[in-house]
Short mmCIF file of C-alpha atoms and ligand atoms in Angstrom, two decimals:
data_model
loop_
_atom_site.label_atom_id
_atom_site.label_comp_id
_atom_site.label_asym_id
_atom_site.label_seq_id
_atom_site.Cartn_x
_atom_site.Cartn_y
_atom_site.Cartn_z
CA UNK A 1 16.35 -8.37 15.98
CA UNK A 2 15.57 -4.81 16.70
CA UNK A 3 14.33 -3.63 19.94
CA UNK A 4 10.75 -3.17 19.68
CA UNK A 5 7.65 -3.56 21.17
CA UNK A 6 3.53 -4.02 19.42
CA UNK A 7 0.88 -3.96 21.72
CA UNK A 8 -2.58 -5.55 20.31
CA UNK A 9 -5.02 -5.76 23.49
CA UNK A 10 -6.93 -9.42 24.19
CA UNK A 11 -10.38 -7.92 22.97
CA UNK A 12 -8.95 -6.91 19.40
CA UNK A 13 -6.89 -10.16 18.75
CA UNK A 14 -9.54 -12.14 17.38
CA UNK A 15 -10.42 -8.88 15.39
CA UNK A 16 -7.03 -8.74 13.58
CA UNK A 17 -7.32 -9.51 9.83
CA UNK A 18 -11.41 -10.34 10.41
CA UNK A 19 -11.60 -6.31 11.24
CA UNK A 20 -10.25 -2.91 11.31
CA UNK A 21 -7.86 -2.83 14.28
CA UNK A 22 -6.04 0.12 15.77
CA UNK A 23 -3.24 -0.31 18.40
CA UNK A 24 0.21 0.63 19.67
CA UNK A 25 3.41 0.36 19.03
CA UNK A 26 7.22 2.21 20.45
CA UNK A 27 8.42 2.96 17.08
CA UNK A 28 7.85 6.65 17.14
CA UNK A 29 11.04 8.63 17.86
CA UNK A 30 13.23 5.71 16.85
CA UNK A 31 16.42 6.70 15.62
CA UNK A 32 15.78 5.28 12.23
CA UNK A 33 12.85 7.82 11.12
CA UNK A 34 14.81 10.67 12.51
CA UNK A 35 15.30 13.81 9.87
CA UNK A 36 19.37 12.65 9.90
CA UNK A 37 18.58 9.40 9.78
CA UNK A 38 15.93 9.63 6.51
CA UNK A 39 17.85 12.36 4.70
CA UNK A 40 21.06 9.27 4.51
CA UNK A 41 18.10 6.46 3.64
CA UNK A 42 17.22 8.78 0.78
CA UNK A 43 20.91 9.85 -0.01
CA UNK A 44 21.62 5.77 -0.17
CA UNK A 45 18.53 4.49 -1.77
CA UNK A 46 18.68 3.08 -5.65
CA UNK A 47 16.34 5.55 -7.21
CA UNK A 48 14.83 2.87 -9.46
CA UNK A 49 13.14 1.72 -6.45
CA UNK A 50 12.16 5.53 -4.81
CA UNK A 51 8.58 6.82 -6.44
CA UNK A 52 7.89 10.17 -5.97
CA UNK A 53 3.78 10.96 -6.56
CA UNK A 54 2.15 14.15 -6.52
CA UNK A 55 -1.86 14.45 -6.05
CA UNK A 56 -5.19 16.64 -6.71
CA UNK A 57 -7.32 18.14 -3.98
CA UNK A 58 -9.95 15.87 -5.06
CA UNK A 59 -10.49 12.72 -3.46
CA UNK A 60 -12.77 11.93 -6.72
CA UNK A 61 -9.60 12.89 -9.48
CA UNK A 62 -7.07 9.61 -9.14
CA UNK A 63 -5.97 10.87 -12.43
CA UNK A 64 -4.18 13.62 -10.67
CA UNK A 65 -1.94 11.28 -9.35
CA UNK A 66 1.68 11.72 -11.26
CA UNK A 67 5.16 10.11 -10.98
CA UNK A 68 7.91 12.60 -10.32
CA UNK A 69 11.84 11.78 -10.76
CA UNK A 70 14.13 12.37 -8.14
CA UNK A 71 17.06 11.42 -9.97
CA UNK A 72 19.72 13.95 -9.16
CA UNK A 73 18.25 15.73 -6.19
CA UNK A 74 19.73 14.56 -2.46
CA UNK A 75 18.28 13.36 0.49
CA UNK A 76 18.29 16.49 2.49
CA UNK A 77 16.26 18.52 -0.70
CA UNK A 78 14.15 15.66 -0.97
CA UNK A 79 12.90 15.41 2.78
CA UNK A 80 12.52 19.38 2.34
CA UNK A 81 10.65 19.34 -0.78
CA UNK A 82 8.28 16.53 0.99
CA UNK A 83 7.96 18.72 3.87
CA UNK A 84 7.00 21.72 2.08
CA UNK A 85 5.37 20.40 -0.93
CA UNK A 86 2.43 17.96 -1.83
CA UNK A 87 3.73 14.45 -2.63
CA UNK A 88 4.52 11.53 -1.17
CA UNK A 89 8.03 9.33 -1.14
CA UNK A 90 7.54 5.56 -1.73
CA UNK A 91 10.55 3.52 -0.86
CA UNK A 92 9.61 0.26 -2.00
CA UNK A 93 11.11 -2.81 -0.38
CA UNK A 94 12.94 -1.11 1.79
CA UNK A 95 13.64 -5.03 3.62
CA UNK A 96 15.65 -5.69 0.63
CA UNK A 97 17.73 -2.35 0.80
CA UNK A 98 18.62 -2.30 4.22
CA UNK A 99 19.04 -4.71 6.64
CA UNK A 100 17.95 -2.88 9.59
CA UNK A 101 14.29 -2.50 8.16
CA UNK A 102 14.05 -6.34 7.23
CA UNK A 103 14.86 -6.73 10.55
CA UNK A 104 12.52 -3.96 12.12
CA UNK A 105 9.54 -5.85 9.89
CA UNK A 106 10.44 -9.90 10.83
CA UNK A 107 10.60 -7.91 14.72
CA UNK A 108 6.72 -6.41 14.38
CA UNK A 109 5.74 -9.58 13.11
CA UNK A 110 6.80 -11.92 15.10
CA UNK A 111 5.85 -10.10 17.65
CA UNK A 112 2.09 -10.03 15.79
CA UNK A 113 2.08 -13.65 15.55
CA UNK A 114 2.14 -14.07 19.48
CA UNK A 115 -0.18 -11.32 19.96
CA UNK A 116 -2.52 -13.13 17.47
CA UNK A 117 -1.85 -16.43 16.97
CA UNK A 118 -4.46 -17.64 14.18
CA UNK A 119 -2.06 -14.93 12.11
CA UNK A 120 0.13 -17.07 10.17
CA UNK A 121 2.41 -15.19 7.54
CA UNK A 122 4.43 -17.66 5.07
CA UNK A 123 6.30 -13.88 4.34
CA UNK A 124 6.44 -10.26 4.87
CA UNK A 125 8.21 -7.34 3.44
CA UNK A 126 7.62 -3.25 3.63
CA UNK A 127 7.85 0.18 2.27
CA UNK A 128 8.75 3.49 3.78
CA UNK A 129 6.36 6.13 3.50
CA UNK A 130 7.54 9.89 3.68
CA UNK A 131 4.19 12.44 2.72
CA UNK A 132 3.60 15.93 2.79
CA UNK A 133 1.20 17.37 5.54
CA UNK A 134 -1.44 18.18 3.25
CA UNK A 135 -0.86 14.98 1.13
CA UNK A 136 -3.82 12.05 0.04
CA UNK A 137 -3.68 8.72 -0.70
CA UNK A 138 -7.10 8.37 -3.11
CA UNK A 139 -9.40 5.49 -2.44
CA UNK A 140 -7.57 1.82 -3.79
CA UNK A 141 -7.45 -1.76 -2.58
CA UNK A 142 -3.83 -3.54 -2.35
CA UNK A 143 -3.31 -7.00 -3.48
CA UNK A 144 -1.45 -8.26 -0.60
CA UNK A 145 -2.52 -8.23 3.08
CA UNK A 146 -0.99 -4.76 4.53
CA UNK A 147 -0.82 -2.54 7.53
CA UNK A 148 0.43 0.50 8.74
CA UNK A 149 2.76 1.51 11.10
CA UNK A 150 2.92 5.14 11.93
CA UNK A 151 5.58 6.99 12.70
CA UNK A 152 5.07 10.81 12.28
CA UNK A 153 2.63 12.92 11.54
CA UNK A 154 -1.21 12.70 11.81
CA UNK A 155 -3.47 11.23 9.01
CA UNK A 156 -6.95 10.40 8.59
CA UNK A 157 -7.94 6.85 7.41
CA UNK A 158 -11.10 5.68 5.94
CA UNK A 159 -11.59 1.23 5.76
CA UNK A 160 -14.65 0.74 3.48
CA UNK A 161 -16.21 -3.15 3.60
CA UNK A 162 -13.70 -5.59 1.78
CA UNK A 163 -15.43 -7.77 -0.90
CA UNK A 164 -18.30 -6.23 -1.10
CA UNK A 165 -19.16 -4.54 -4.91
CA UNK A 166 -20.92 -2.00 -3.89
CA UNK A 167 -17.55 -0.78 -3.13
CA UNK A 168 -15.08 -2.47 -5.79
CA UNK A 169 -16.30 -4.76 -8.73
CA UNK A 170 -14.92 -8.30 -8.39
CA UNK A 171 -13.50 -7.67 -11.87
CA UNK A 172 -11.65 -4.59 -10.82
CA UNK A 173 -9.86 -7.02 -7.45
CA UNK A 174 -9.27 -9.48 -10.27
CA UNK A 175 -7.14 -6.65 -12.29
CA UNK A 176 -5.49 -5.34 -9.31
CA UNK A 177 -4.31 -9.09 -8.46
CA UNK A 178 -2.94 -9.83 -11.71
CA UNK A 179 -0.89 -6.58 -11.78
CA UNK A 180 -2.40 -4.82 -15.00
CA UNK A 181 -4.08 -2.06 -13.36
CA UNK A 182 -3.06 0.60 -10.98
CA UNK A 183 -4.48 0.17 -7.29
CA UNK A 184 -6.51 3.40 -7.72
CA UNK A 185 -10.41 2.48 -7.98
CA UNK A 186 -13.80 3.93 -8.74
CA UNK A 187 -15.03 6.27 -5.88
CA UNK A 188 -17.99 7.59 -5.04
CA UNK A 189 -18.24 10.19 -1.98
CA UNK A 190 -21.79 8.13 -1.04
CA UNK A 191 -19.36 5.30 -0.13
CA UNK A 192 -18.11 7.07 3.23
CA UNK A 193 -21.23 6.25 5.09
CA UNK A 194 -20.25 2.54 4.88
CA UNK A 195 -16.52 3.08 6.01
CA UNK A 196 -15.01 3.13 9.23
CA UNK A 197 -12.86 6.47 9.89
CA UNK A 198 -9.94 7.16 12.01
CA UNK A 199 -7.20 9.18 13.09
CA UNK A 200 -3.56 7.46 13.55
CA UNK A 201 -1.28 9.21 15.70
CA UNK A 202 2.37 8.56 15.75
CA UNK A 203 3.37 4.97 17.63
CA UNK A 204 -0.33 3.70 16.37
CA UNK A 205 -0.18 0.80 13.83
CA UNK A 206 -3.19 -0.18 11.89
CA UNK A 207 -4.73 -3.11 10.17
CA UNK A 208 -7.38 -3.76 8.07
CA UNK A 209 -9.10 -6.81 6.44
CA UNK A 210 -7.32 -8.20 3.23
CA UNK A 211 -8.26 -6.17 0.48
CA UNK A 212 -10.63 -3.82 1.86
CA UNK A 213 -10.31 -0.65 -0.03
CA UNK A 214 -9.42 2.57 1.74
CA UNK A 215 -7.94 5.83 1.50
CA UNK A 216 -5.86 8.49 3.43
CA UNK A 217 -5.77 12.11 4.26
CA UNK A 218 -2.77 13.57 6.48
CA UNK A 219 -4.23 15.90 8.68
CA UNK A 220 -0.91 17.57 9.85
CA UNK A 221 2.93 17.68 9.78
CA UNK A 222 5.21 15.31 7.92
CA UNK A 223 4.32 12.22 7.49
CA UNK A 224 6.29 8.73 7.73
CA UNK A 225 4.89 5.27 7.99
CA UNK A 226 6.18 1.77 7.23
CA UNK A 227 3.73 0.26 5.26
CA UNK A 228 4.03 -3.69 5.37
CA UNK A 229 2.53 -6.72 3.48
CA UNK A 230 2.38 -10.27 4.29
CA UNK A 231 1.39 -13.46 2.13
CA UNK A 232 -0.30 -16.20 4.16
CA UNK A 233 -1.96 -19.62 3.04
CA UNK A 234 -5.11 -17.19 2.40
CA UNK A 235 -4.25 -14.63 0.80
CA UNK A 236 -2.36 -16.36 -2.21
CA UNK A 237 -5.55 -18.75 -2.60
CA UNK A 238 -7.69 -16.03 -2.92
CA UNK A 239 -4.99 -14.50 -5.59
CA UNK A 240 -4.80 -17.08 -7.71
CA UNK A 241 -8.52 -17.62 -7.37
CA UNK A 242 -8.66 -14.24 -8.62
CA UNK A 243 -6.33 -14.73 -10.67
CA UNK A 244 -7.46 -17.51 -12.71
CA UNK A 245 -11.16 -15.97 -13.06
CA UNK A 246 -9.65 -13.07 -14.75
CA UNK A 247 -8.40 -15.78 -17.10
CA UNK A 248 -11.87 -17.63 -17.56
CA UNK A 249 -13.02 -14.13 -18.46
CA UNK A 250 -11.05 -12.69 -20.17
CA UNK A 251 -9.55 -15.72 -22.06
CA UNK A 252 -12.93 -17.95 -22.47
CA UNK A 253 -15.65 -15.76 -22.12
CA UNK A 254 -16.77 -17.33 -18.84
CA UNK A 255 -19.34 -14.59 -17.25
CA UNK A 256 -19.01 -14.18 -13.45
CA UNK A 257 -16.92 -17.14 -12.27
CA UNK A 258 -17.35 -18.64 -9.33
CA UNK A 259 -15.24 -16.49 -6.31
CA UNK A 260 -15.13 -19.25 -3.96
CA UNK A 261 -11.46 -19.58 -2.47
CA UNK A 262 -11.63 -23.14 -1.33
CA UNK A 263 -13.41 -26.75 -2.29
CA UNK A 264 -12.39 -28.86 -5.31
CA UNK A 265 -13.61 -26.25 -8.15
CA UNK A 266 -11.24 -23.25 -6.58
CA UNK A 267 -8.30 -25.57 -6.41
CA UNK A 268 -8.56 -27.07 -10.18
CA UNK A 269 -9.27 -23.91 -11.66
CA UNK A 270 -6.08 -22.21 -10.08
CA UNK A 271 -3.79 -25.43 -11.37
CA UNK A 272 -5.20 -25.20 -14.49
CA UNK A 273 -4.47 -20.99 -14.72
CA UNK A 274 -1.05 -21.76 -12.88
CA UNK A 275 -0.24 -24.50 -16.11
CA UNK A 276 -1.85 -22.11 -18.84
CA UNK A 277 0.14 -19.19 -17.57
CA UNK A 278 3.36 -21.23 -17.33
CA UNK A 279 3.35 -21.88 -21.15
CA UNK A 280 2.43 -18.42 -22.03
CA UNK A 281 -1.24 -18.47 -22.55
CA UNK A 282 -1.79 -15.62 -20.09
CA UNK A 283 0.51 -12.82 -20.90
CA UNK A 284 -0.17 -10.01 -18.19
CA UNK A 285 0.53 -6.36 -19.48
CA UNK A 286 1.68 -4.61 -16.13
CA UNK A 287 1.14 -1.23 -15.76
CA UNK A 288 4.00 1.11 -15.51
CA UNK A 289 3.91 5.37 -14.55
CA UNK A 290 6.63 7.57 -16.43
CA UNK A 291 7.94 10.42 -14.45
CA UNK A 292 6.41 13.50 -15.97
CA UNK A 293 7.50 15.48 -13.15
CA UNK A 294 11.15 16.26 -10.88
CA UNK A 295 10.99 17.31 -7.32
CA UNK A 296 12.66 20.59 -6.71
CA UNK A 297 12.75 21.96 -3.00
CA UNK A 298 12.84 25.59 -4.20
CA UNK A 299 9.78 24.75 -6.61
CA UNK A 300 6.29 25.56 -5.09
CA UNK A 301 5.06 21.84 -4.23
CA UNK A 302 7.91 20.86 -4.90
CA UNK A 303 8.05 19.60 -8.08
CA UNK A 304 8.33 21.34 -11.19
CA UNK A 305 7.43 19.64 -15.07
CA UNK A 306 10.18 17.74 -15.88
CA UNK A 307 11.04 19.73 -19.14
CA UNK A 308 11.12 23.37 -17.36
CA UNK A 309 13.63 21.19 -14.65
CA UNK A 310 16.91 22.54 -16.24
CA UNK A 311 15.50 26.24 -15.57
CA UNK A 312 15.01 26.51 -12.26
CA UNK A 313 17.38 27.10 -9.61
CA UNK A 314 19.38 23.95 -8.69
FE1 FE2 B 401 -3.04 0.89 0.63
#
């Protein structure tokens, strides 16, 4: 394992995954997040797997949100076009692509599940997260229990109330669960007075409770985070809970099921989804983004339309 260390005082431990918790960690100037060290990650990463997104100024405009290709263009132009653009680098699963960060992420949490021992992950796994200074995250939920680790860079975080529909409609979670919708939700600026807002300096990690929906705003410099996700006993009941309701209404017309995650009614209708959806009877249409953009260093923002690529200087 790697040499790490978390920190997550007494008086928050009974706060992780129940609250929003802030706290410490010695990752910040390791020598895997250096420039050297990212520009060879990037340089050595299968591209399928890299996403590239470029955002609005407007918190409200999710639509603004478009996938750029980085096929072709090196680490080193990559990391500068990130630094002096408006995007953000996604290097999803990064524990499968290198074995250093699967060990980094099975280091933080075990280290998480002494700190807070009613925290009992069946699995975890993690992406690397390389933003512009002025780059946004708009306001979405994630499927999976996650947290952040940061690294470098500043950014602003707002945690708005998790499973509450004020702020996301049950059949919006439902959607996100089953895969056939983008993370991205309906926002409303009203919804800030509920939320809980923070900045994260480098060697702060954050947590958050499972599902609640937030958003992000760097404040300053570039940006790197590893953003993790974990699967315990919990959180897969209340996905296939989800899951399954989606199906009853969708499928059968069944208004407003039921989104109790345990007792006998919880547990028969996820069998029942899990043996539909085995034979076919839910087919899932997951959402996909095409690249209608390229980064280019020398472009301002550092992308340019993927047609006019050819034109500009290489
Ligand atoms: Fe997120």
């Amino acid at each position: 394992m790697l040499a790490c260390k978390v920190d997550l005082p007494k008086t928050l431990s009974h706060d992780f995954g129940q609250r929003s918790v802030v706290a410490t960690h010695d990752l910040a100037g390791h020598s895997l997040f250096t420039d050297r060290a990212l520009c060879a990650l990037l340089d050595d990463f299968p591209r399928q797997h890299l996403y590239a997104f470029t955002m609005g100024d407007d918190v409200m405009r999710p639509e603004e949100n478009r996938l750029a290709s980085t096929e072709g263009v090196s680490g080193a132009e990559l990391l500068e076009a990130v630094r002096h653009g408006r995007f953000w680098l996604n290097l999803t699963r990064i524990d499968r692509v290198d074995v250093r960060f699967r060990k980094l992420i099975d280091t933080l949490y075990a280290q998480l599940t002494r700190l807070a021992p009613h925290f009992q992950p069946m699995s975890c796994q993690g992406a690397l997260v390389i933003s512009s200074p002025q780059a946004l995250v708009y306001y979405h939920a994630d499927a999976p229990g996650n947290m952040l680790w940061h690294i470098r860079g500043r950014k602003r975080f707002w945690v708005y109330p998790a499973l509450d529909e004020r702020y996301l409609q049950r059949e919006i979670l439902e959607d996100i669960f089953a895969g056939v919708r983008h993370e991205y939700v309906p926002y409303e600026a009203s919804y800030d007075e509920g939320a809980i807002c923070y900045d994260i300096e480098p060697g702060q990690w954050a947590a958050w409770p499972h599902n609640a929906p937030h958003r992000v705003t760097n404040i300053e410099g570039l940006n790197v985070s590893l953003a993790t996700e974990h699967f315990t006993a919990a959180t897969l009941r209340r996905q296939r809970v989800y899951v399954a309701n989606r199906f009853l209404r969708t499928r059968l017309g069944w208004k407003n099921p039921s989104t109790r995650e345990d007792g006998a009614v919880a547990t028969l209708k996820t069998v029942v989804h899990r043996a539909v959806a085995r034979i076919g009877l839910d087919p899932l249409q997951y959402k996909r983004y095409a690249p209608v953009l390229r980064i280019n260093a020398q472009a301002p923002g550092g992308v340019t339309a993927l047609s006019d690529a050819k034109s500009l200087p290489a």
